[in-house]
Amino acid sequence: MISVHDAGPGDAGGDLAAFRQAFYGCLTARRNALFELADAVLCADGPVCSLVGLSLTVEHRRGHGALYDAVNAGAIAVSRLRQALAGVDLPRQPDGQLMLAVDVSAWLRPNADTAPDRAHCHVRGRGHGEKNQTAPGWPYSFVVALEPGRHSWVAVLDVLRLAPLDDVTAVTATQVRDLVERLRDGGRWQPGDPPILVLFDAGYDLTRLTWLLTGLPVIVIGRLRSDRVFYGPTPPPTGTR
């Protein structure tokens, strides 16, 4: 565990320690157990396949009973955590520009018949030649900051679970707008900085999103569907009848 006294301000160790302290302050119930559980998830060797397996990591110094108690009775101040994430040092492009990406990722729950608010989530066909399908699950809207160049690492800034009856375009626009305001409050974007690039995957209504994000210092960029068709204006008549 890194303490805020282990590194000075302005370096990576100091930034990490400061965020860990801020994250600890966001935990409002069973904070010690939740904090160790978060460390265990991050430091586990390989994918996490079960909760009880996390209690065997070195970082989790409590018994497996405390782990389940943290999951069942723990609490997080989500708004405070969102503000803490918006205040960290973010990756930027060479010219200092922030680049955000927005997309939906699903936690498939096909066998959880009693799970509330499941929706039909789009999944790719598993076999050769199989078309895309849908499966019951929980779709989550993620907003991340992208690293410059070809990197798979991203900085997750916000995540929101979408309900079955949500207007996805309106909810996404509100999510991005709230995040940009938090970046302003956290000093990560100031007047005079380059506008923030916001990238959307195919399937978003880019025209409506551009309208809903009017007034924000953002540039909306989206990937178009391969079957998208654009129509130009009707040409003027060439003659009279």
PDB file of C-alpha atoms in Angstrom:
ATOM      1  CA  MET A   1       0.000   0.000   0.000  1.00  0.00           C
ATOM      2  CA  ILE A   2       1.322   3.456  -0.927  1.00  0.00           C
ATOM      3  CA  SER A   3       1.058   6.241   1.590  1.00  0.00           C
ATOM      4  CA  VAL A   4       0.809   9.917   0.692  1.00  0.00           C
ATOM      5  CA  HIS A   5       4.097  10.322   2.557  1.00  0.00           C
ATOM      6  CA  ASP A   6       5.957   7.862   0.302  1.00  0.00           C
ATOM      7  CA  ALA A   7       6.282  10.252  -2.656  1.00  0.00           C
ATOM      8  CA  GLY A   8       6.249  13.945  -3.211  1.00  0.00           C
ATOM      9  CA  PRO A   9       3.616  15.868  -5.134  1.00  0.00           C
ATOM     10  CA  GLY A  10       3.918  16.098  -8.898  1.00  0.00           C
ATOM     11  CA  ASP A  11       5.294  12.596  -9.569  1.00  0.00           C
ATOM     12  CA  ALA A  12       3.452   9.409 -10.442  1.00  0.00           C
ATOM     13  CA  GLY A  13       3.785   7.953  -6.963  1.00  0.00           C
ATOM     14  CA  GLY A  14       2.436  11.105  -5.361  1.00  0.00           C
ATOM     15  CA  ASP A  15      -0.479  11.286  -7.793  1.00  0.00           C
ATOM     16  CA  LEU A  16      -1.354   7.654  -7.136  1.00  0.00           C
ATOM     17  CA  ALA A  17      -1.155   8.122  -3.389  1.00  0.00           C
ATOM     18  CA  ALA A  18      -3.349  11.229  -3.559  1.00  0.00           C
ATOM     19  CA  PHE A  19      -5.976   9.388  -5.596  1.00  0.00           C
ATOM     20  CA  ARG A  20      -5.923   6.424  -3.224  1.00  0.00           C
ATOM     21  CA  GLN A  21      -6.532   8.786  -0.344  1.00  0.00           C
ATOM     22  CA  ALA A  22      -9.410  10.426  -2.261  1.00  0.00           C
ATOM     23  CA  PHE A  23     -10.860   7.020  -3.131  1.00  0.00           C
ATOM     24  CA  TYR A  24     -10.693   5.950   0.506  1.00  0.00           C
ATOM     25  CA  GLY A  25     -12.659   9.072   1.404  1.00  0.00           C
ATOM     26  CA  CYS A  26     -15.404   8.051  -1.062  1.00  0.00           C
ATOM     27  CA  LEU A  27     -16.070   4.828   0.867  1.00  0.00           C
ATOM     28  CA  THR A  28     -18.788   5.570   3.401  1.00  0.00           C
ATOM     29  CA  ALA A  29     -19.446   2.117   4.885  1.00  0.00           C
ATOM     30  CA  ARG A  30     -17.088  -0.851   5.433  1.00  0.00           C
ATOM     31  CA  ARG A  31     -14.391   1.362   3.957  1.00  0.00           C
ATOM     32  CA  ASN A  32     -11.374  -0.653   5.118  1.00  0.00           C
ATOM     33  CA  ALA A  33     -12.737  -3.911   3.722  1.00  0.00           C
ATOM     34  CA  LEU A  34     -13.824  -2.252   0.474  1.00  0.00           C
ATOM     35  CA  PHE A  35     -10.430  -0.586   0.077  1.00  0.00           C
ATOM     36  CA  GLU A  36      -8.611  -3.886   0.442  1.00  0.00           C
ATOM     37  CA  LEU A  37     -11.079  -5.530  -1.933  1.00  0.00           C
ATOM     38  CA  ALA A  38     -10.294  -2.894  -4.575  1.00  0.00           C
ATOM     39  CA  ASP A  39      -6.574  -3.553  -4.099  1.00  0.00           C
ATOM     40  CA  ALA A  40      -7.183  -7.281  -4.461  1.00  0.00           C
ATOM     41  CA  VAL A  41      -9.091  -6.826  -7.747  1.00  0.00           C
ATOM     42  CA  LEU A  42      -6.276  -4.691  -9.175  1.00  0.00           C
ATOM     43  CA  CYS A  43      -3.425  -6.900  -7.994  1.00  0.00           C
ATOM     44  CA  ALA A  44      -4.891 -10.373  -8.543  1.00  0.00           C
ATOM     45  CA  ASP A  45      -2.760 -12.598 -10.767  1.00  0.00           C
ATOM     46  CA  GLY A  46      -4.955 -13.216 -13.806  1.00  0.00           C
ATOM     47  CA  PRO A  47      -8.709 -12.771 -14.368  1.00  0.00           C
ATOM     48  CA  VAL A  48     -10.997 -12.677 -11.339  1.00  0.00           C
ATOM     49  CA  CYS A  49     -13.203 -15.780 -11.480  1.00  0.00           C
ATOM     50  CA  SER A  50     -14.695 -15.736  -7.991  1.00  0.00           C
ATOM     51  CA  LEU A  51     -15.029 -13.416  -5.023  1.00  0.00           C
ATOM     52  CA  VAL A  52     -13.614 -15.888  -2.550  1.00  0.00           C
ATOM     53  CA  GLY A  53     -10.480 -16.132  -4.680  1.00  0.00           C
ATOM     54  CA  LEU A  54      -9.802 -12.460  -4.046  1.00  0.00           C
ATOM     55  CA  SER A  55      -9.515 -13.116  -0.318  1.00  0.00           C
ATOM     56  CA  LEU A  56      -6.434 -15.233  -1.042  1.00  0.00           C
ATOM     57  CA  THR A  57      -4.426 -12.362  -2.540  1.00  0.00           C
ATOM     58  CA  VAL A  58      -1.672 -10.764  -0.491  1.00  0.00           C
ATOM     59  CA  GLU A  59      -3.360  -7.355  -0.665  1.00  0.00           C
ATOM     60  CA  HIS A  60      -6.530  -8.675   1.030  1.00  0.00           C
ATOM     61  CA  ARG A  61      -5.447  -9.099   4.635  1.00  0.00           C
ATOM     62  CA  ARG A  62      -8.884  -9.961   6.021  1.00  0.00           C
ATOM     63  CA  GLY A  63     -10.899 -13.157   6.009  1.00  0.00           C
ATOM     64  CA  HIS A  64     -13.312 -14.068   3.258  1.00  0.00           C
ATOM     65  CA  GLY A  65     -16.199 -13.147   5.563  1.00  0.00           C
ATOM     66  CA  ALA A  66     -15.081  -9.504   5.532  1.00  0.00           C
ATOM     67  CA  LEU A  67     -15.016  -9.632   1.727  1.00  0.00           C
ATOM     68  CA  TYR A  68     -18.678 -10.646   1.507  1.00  0.00           C
ATOM     69  CA  ASP A  69     -19.555  -8.131   4.214  1.00  0.00           C
ATOM     70  CA  ALA A  70     -17.915  -5.375   2.141  1.00  0.00           C
ATOM     71  CA  VAL A  71     -19.916  -6.358  -0.952  1.00  0.00           C
ATOM     72  CA  ASN A  72     -23.235  -6.700   0.890  1.00  0.00           C
ATOM     73  CA  ALA A  73     -23.016  -3.822   3.378  1.00  0.00           C
ATOM     74  CA  GLY A  74     -20.400  -1.480   1.890  1.00  0.00           C
ATOM     75  CA  ALA A  75     -21.296   1.869   0.355  1.00  0.00           C
ATOM     76  CA  ILE A  76     -19.611   4.335  -1.997  1.00  0.00           C
ATOM     77  CA  ALA A  77     -20.357   8.036  -2.484  1.00  0.00           C
ATOM     78  CA  VAL A  78     -20.619   7.806  -6.265  1.00  0.00           C
ATOM     79  CA  SER A  79     -20.788  11.548  -6.915  1.00  0.00           C
ATOM     80  CA  ARG A  80     -17.633  12.098  -4.840  1.00  0.00           C
ATOM     81  CA  LEU A  81     -15.839   9.305  -6.710  1.00  0.00           C
ATOM     82  CA  ARG A  82     -16.798  10.821 -10.061  1.00  0.00           C
ATOM     83  CA  GLN A  83     -15.350  14.142  -8.948  1.00  0.00           C
ATOM     84  CA  ALA A  84     -12.143  12.449  -7.798  1.00  0.00           C
ATOM     85  CA  LEU A  85     -11.734  10.702 -11.166  1.00  0.00           C
ATOM     86  CA  ALA A  86     -12.195  13.998 -13.020  1.00  0.00           C
ATOM     87  CA  GLY A  87      -9.425  15.569 -10.963  1.00  0.00           C
ATOM     88  CA  VAL A  88      -6.629  13.116 -11.793  1.00  0.00           C
ATOM     89  CA  ASP A  89      -3.918  13.863 -14.339  1.00  0.00           C
ATOM     90  CA  LEU A  90      -5.362  12.638 -17.662  1.00  0.00           C
ATOM     91  CA  PRO A  91      -3.587  11.409 -20.802  1.00  0.00           C
ATOM     92  CA  ARG A  92      -3.481  14.028 -23.554  1.00  0.00           C
ATOM     93  CA  GLN A  93      -2.580  14.285 -27.200  1.00  0.00           C
ATOM     94  CA  PRO A  94       0.783  15.877 -28.125  1.00  0.00           C
ATOM     95  CA  ASP A  95      -0.881  19.310 -28.424  1.00  0.00           C
ATOM     96  CA  GLY A  96      -2.457  18.972 -24.969  1.00  0.00           C
ATOM     97  CA  GLN A  97      -5.909  18.072 -26.259  1.00  0.00           C
ATOM     98  CA  LEU A  98      -8.122  15.678 -24.306  1.00  0.00           C
ATOM     99  CA  MET A  99      -9.675  12.827 -26.290  1.00  0.00           C
ATOM    100  CA  LEU A 100     -12.643  10.991 -24.803  1.00  0.00           C
ATOM    101  CA  ALA A 101     -14.361   7.870 -26.128  1.00  0.00           C
ATOM    102  CA  VAL A 102     -17.931   6.785 -25.392  1.00  0.00           C
ATOM    103  CA  ASP A 103     -19.314   3.298 -25.896  1.00  0.00           C
ATOM    104  CA  VAL A 104     -21.661   0.745 -24.353  1.00  0.00           C
ATOM    105  CA  SER A 105     -20.438  -2.527 -22.878  1.00  0.00           C
ATOM    106  CA  ALA A 106     -22.822  -5.179 -21.594  1.00  0.00           C
ATOM    107  CA  TRP A 107     -22.658  -7.401 -18.553  1.00  0.00           C
ATOM    108  CA  LEU A 108     -24.618 -10.361 -19.875  1.00  0.00           C
ATOM    109  CA  ARG A 109     -26.992 -11.972 -17.358  1.00  0.00           C
ATOM    110  CA  PRO A 110     -28.971 -14.504 -19.435  1.00  0.00           C
ATOM    111  CA  ASN A 111     -29.660 -16.877 -16.528  1.00  0.00           C
ATOM    112  CA  ALA A 112     -30.440 -14.249 -13.859  1.00  0.00           C
ATOM    113  CA  ASP A 113     -34.221 -14.324 -14.265  1.00  0.00           C
ATOM    114  CA  THR A 114     -34.832 -12.307 -11.088  1.00  0.00           C
ATOM    115  CA  ALA A 115     -32.218  -9.610 -11.793  1.00  0.00           C
ATOM    116  CA  PRO A 116     -33.969  -6.227 -12.117  1.00  0.00           C
ATOM    117  CA  ASP A 117     -33.873  -3.936 -15.162  1.00  0.00           C
ATOM    118  CA  ARG A 118     -32.286  -6.360 -17.582  1.00  0.00           C
ATOM    119  CA  ALA A 119     -32.301  -5.254 -21.209  1.00  0.00           C
ATOM    120  CA  HIS A 120     -31.627  -6.929 -24.547  1.00  0.00           C
ATOM    121  CA  CYS A 121     -27.911  -6.378 -25.211  1.00  0.00           C
ATOM    122  CA  HIS A 122     -26.361  -6.780 -28.633  1.00  0.00           C
ATOM    123  CA  VAL A 123     -23.663  -9.452 -28.841  1.00  0.00           C
ATOM    124  CA  ARG A 124     -21.634 -10.689 -31.755  1.00  0.00           C
ATOM    125  CA  GLY A 125     -22.272 -14.153 -33.157  1.00  0.00           C
ATOM    126  CA  ARG A 126     -19.977 -16.713 -31.578  1.00  0.00           C
ATOM    127  CA  GLY A 127     -19.561 -19.029 -34.541  1.00  0.00           C
ATOM    128  CA  HIS A 128     -18.478 -18.587 -38.140  1.00  0.00           C
ATOM    129  CA  GLY A 129     -21.210 -16.981 -40.213  1.00  0.00           C
ATOM    130  CA  GLU A 130     -23.517 -16.333 -37.235  1.00  0.00           C
ATOM    131  CA  LYS A 131     -25.235 -12.954 -37.183  1.00  0.00           C
ATOM    132  CA  ASN A 132     -25.293 -10.559 -34.252  1.00  0.00           C
ATOM    133  CA  GLN A 133     -27.716 -11.562 -31.539  1.00  0.00           C
ATOM    134  CA  THR A 134     -29.211 -10.164 -28.349  1.00  0.00           C
ATOM    135  CA  ALA A 135     -28.947 -11.551 -24.836  1.00  0.00           C
ATOM    136  CA  PRO A 136     -30.442 -10.341 -21.537  1.00  0.00           C
ATOM    137  CA  GLY A 137     -28.057  -8.289 -19.464  1.00  0.00           C
ATOM    138  CA  TRP A 138     -27.118  -4.891 -18.075  1.00  0.00           C
ATOM    139  CA  PRO A 139     -25.727  -2.384 -20.592  1.00  0.00           C
ATOM    140  CA  TYR A 140     -23.270   0.170 -19.223  1.00  0.00           C
ATOM    141  CA  SER A 141     -22.260   3.436 -20.869  1.00  0.00           C
ATOM    142  CA  PHE A 142     -18.527   4.100 -20.410  1.00  0.00           C
ATOM    143  CA  VAL A 143     -16.620   7.356 -20.941  1.00  0.00           C
ATOM    144  CA  VAL A 144     -12.837   7.018 -21.019  1.00  0.00           C
ATOM    145  CA  ALA A 145      -9.834   9.227 -21.781  1.00  0.00           C
ATOM    146  CA  LEU A 146      -7.615   7.851 -24.559  1.00  0.00           C
ATOM    147  CA  GLU A 147      -3.845   7.637 -24.518  1.00  0.00           C
ATOM    148  CA  PRO A 148      -1.959   9.208 -27.444  1.00  0.00           C
ATOM    149  CA  GLY A 149      -0.829   6.759 -30.120  1.00  0.00           C
ATOM    150  CA  ARG A 150      -1.750   3.111 -30.417  1.00  0.00           C
ATOM    151  CA  HIS A 151      -2.448   2.021 -26.871  1.00  0.00           C
ATOM    152  CA  SER A 152      -5.009  -0.273 -25.320  1.00  0.00           C
ATOM    153  CA  TRP A 153      -4.849   1.544 -21.962  1.00  0.00           C
ATOM    154  CA  VAL A 154      -7.576   4.043 -21.143  1.00  0.00           C
ATOM    155  CA  ALA A 155      -8.507   6.132 -18.110  1.00  0.00           C
ATOM    156  CA  VAL A 156     -12.088   5.356 -17.091  1.00  0.00           C
ATOM    157  CA  LEU A 157     -13.837   8.572 -16.068  1.00  0.00           C
ATOM    158  CA  ASP A 158     -17.492   7.614 -15.817  1.00  0.00           C
ATOM    159  CA  VAL A 159     -19.809   4.624 -16.108  1.00  0.00           C
ATOM    160  CA  LEU A 160     -23.583   4.566 -16.027  1.00  0.00           C
ATOM    161  CA  ARG A 161     -25.987   1.637 -16.235  1.00  0.00           C
ATOM    162  CA  LEU A 162     -28.677   2.095 -18.871  1.00  0.00           C
ATOM    163  CA  ALA A 163     -32.254   1.153 -18.026  1.00  0.00           C
ATOM    164  CA  PRO A 164     -34.465  -0.637 -20.584  1.00  0.00           C
ATOM    165  CA  LEU A 165     -36.654   2.422 -21.226  1.00  0.00           C
ATOM    166  CA  ASP A 166     -33.864   5.027 -21.277  1.00  0.00           C
ATOM    167  CA  ASP A 167     -33.462   7.384 -24.209  1.00  0.00           C
ATOM    168  CA  VAL A 168     -29.847   6.363 -24.833  1.00  0.00           C
ATOM    169  CA  THR A 169     -28.974   9.501 -26.802  1.00  0.00           C
ATOM    170  CA  ALA A 170     -30.352  11.845 -24.133  1.00  0.00           C
ATOM    171  CA  VAL A 171     -28.751   9.887 -21.278  1.00  0.00           C
ATOM    172  CA  THR A 172     -25.381   9.820 -23.067  1.00  0.00           C
ATOM    173  CA  ALA A 173     -25.508  13.561 -23.769  1.00  0.00           C
ATOM    174  CA  THR A 174     -26.236  14.268 -20.084  1.00  0.00           C
ATOM    175  CA  GLN A 175     -23.407  11.930 -19.056  1.00  0.00           C
ATOM    176  CA  VAL A 176     -20.900  13.713 -21.307  1.00  0.00           C
ATOM    177  CA  ARG A 177     -22.133  17.171 -20.291  1.00  0.00           C
ATOM    178  CA  ASP A 178     -21.820  16.367 -16.581  1.00  0.00           C
ATOM    179  CA  LEU A 179     -18.326  14.954 -17.118  1.00  0.00           C
ATOM    180  CA  VAL A 180     -17.125  18.048 -18.983  1.00  0.00           C
ATOM    181  CA  GLU A 181     -18.395  20.206 -16.127  1.00  0.00           C
ATOM    182  CA  ARG A 182     -16.472  18.055 -13.638  1.00  0.00           C
ATOM    183  CA  LEU A 183     -13.325  18.364 -15.769  1.00  0.00           C
ATOM    184  CA  ARG A 184     -13.733  22.133 -15.607  1.00  0.00           C
ATOM    185  CA  ASP A 185     -14.215  22.055 -11.851  1.00  0.00           C
ATOM    186  CA  GLY A 186     -11.189  19.794 -11.454  1.00  0.00           C
ATOM    187  CA  GLY A 187      -8.981  22.115 -13.507  1.00  0.00           C
ATOM    188  CA  ARG A 188      -8.429  19.545 -16.277  1.00  0.00           C
ATOM    189  CA  TRP A 189      -9.923  21.839 -18.905  1.00  0.00           C
ATOM    190  CA  GLN A 190      -9.754  25.630 -18.832  1.00  0.00           C
ATOM    191  CA  PRO A 191     -10.785  28.378 -21.254  1.00  0.00           C
ATOM    192  CA  GLY A 192      -8.082  28.665 -23.894  1.00  0.00           C
ATOM    193  CA  ASP A 193      -7.367  24.923 -23.945  1.00  0.00           C
ATOM    194  CA  PRO A 194      -8.090  22.987 -27.182  1.00  0.00           C
ATOM    195  CA  PRO A 195     -11.668  21.702 -27.416  1.00  0.00           C
ATOM    196  CA  ILE A 196     -12.216  18.189 -26.120  1.00  0.00           C
ATOM    197  CA  LEU A 197     -12.576  15.493 -28.781  1.00  0.00           C
ATOM    198  CA  VAL A 198     -15.451  13.096 -27.984  1.00  0.00           C
ATOM    199  CA  LEU A 199     -15.525   9.915 -30.059  1.00  0.00           C
ATOM    200  CA  PHE A 200     -18.673   7.813 -30.409  1.00  0.00           C
ATOM    201  CA  ASP A 201     -18.981   4.328 -31.830  1.00  0.00           C
ATOM    202  CA  ALA A 202     -21.411   3.427 -34.601  1.00  0.00           C
ATOM    203  CA  GLY A 203     -25.034   3.324 -33.494  1.00  0.00           C
ATOM    204  CA  TYR A 204     -25.191   6.769 -31.865  1.00  0.00           C
ATOM    205  CA  ASP A 205     -27.353   9.530 -33.301  1.00  0.00           C
ATOM    206  CA  LEU A 206     -24.511  11.948 -33.979  1.00  0.00           C
ATOM    207  CA  THR A 207     -26.729  14.722 -35.321  1.00  0.00           C
ATOM    208  CA  ARG A 208     -28.868  14.773 -32.195  1.00  0.00           C
ATOM    209  CA  LEU A 209     -25.858  14.404 -29.905  1.00  0.00           C
ATOM    210  CA  THR A 210     -24.245  17.428 -31.547  1.00  0.00           C
ATOM    211  CA  TRP A 211     -27.411  19.423 -30.882  1.00  0.00           C
ATOM    212  CA  LEU A 212     -27.708  18.250 -27.253  1.00  0.00           C
ATOM    213  CA  LEU A 213     -24.054  19.078 -26.564  1.00  0.00           C
ATOM    214  CA  THR A 214     -24.337  22.621 -27.938  1.00  0.00           C
ATOM    215  CA  GLY A 215     -22.439  25.120 -25.803  1.00  0.00           C
ATOM    216  CA  LEU A 216     -19.810  22.672 -24.565  1.00  0.00           C
ATOM    217  CA  PRO A 217     -16.143  22.979 -25.622  1.00  0.00           C
ATOM    218  CA  VAL A 218     -16.278  19.645 -27.464  1.00  0.00           C
ATOM    219  CA  ILE A 219     -15.868  18.321 -30.997  1.00  0.00           C
ATOM    220  CA  VAL A 220     -18.150  15.356 -31.724  1.00  0.00           C
ATOM    221  CA  ILE A 221     -16.631  12.593 -33.879  1.00  0.00           C
ATOM    222  CA  GLY A 222     -18.441   9.356 -34.666  1.00  0.00           C
ATOM    223  CA  ARG A 223     -17.953   6.133 -36.563  1.00  0.00           C
ATOM    224  CA  LEU A 224     -20.638   5.659 -39.192  1.00  0.00           C
ATOM    225  CA  ARG A 225     -22.439   2.448 -39.976  1.00  0.00           C
ATOM    226  CA  SER A 226     -21.413   0.819 -43.227  1.00  0.00           C
ATOM    227  CA  ASP A 227     -24.997   1.049 -44.542  1.00  0.00           C
ATOM    228  CA  ARG A 228     -25.486   4.724 -43.630  1.00  0.00           C
ATOM    229  CA  VAL A 229     -26.841   6.788 -46.545  1.00  0.00           C
ATOM    230  CA  PHE A 230     -26.602  10.575 -46.850  1.00  0.00           C
ATOM    231  CA  TYR A 231     -28.925  12.560 -49.067  1.00  0.00           C
ATOM    232  CA  GLY A 232     -27.954  15.907 -50.529  1.00  0.00           C
ATOM    233  CA  PRO A 233     -30.354  18.821 -51.066  1.00  0.00           C
ATOM    234  CA  THR A 234     -32.881  18.537 -53.856  1.00  0.00           C
ATOM    235  CA  PRO A 235     -31.408  20.170 -56.968  1.00  0.00           C
ATOM    236  CA  PRO A 236     -33.316  23.166 -58.415  1.00  0.00           C
ATOM    237  CA  PRO A 237     -35.530  22.515 -61.395  1.00  0.00           C
ATOM    238  CA  THR A 238     -33.706  22.757 -64.717  1.00  0.00           C
ATOM    239  CA  GLY A 239     -36.608  23.937 -66.805  1.00  0.00           C
ATOM    240  CA  THR A 240     -40.273  24.869 -66.891  1.00  0.00           C
ATOM    241  CA  ARG A 241     -43.233  22.808 -68.018  1.00  0.00           C
TER     242      ARG A 241
END
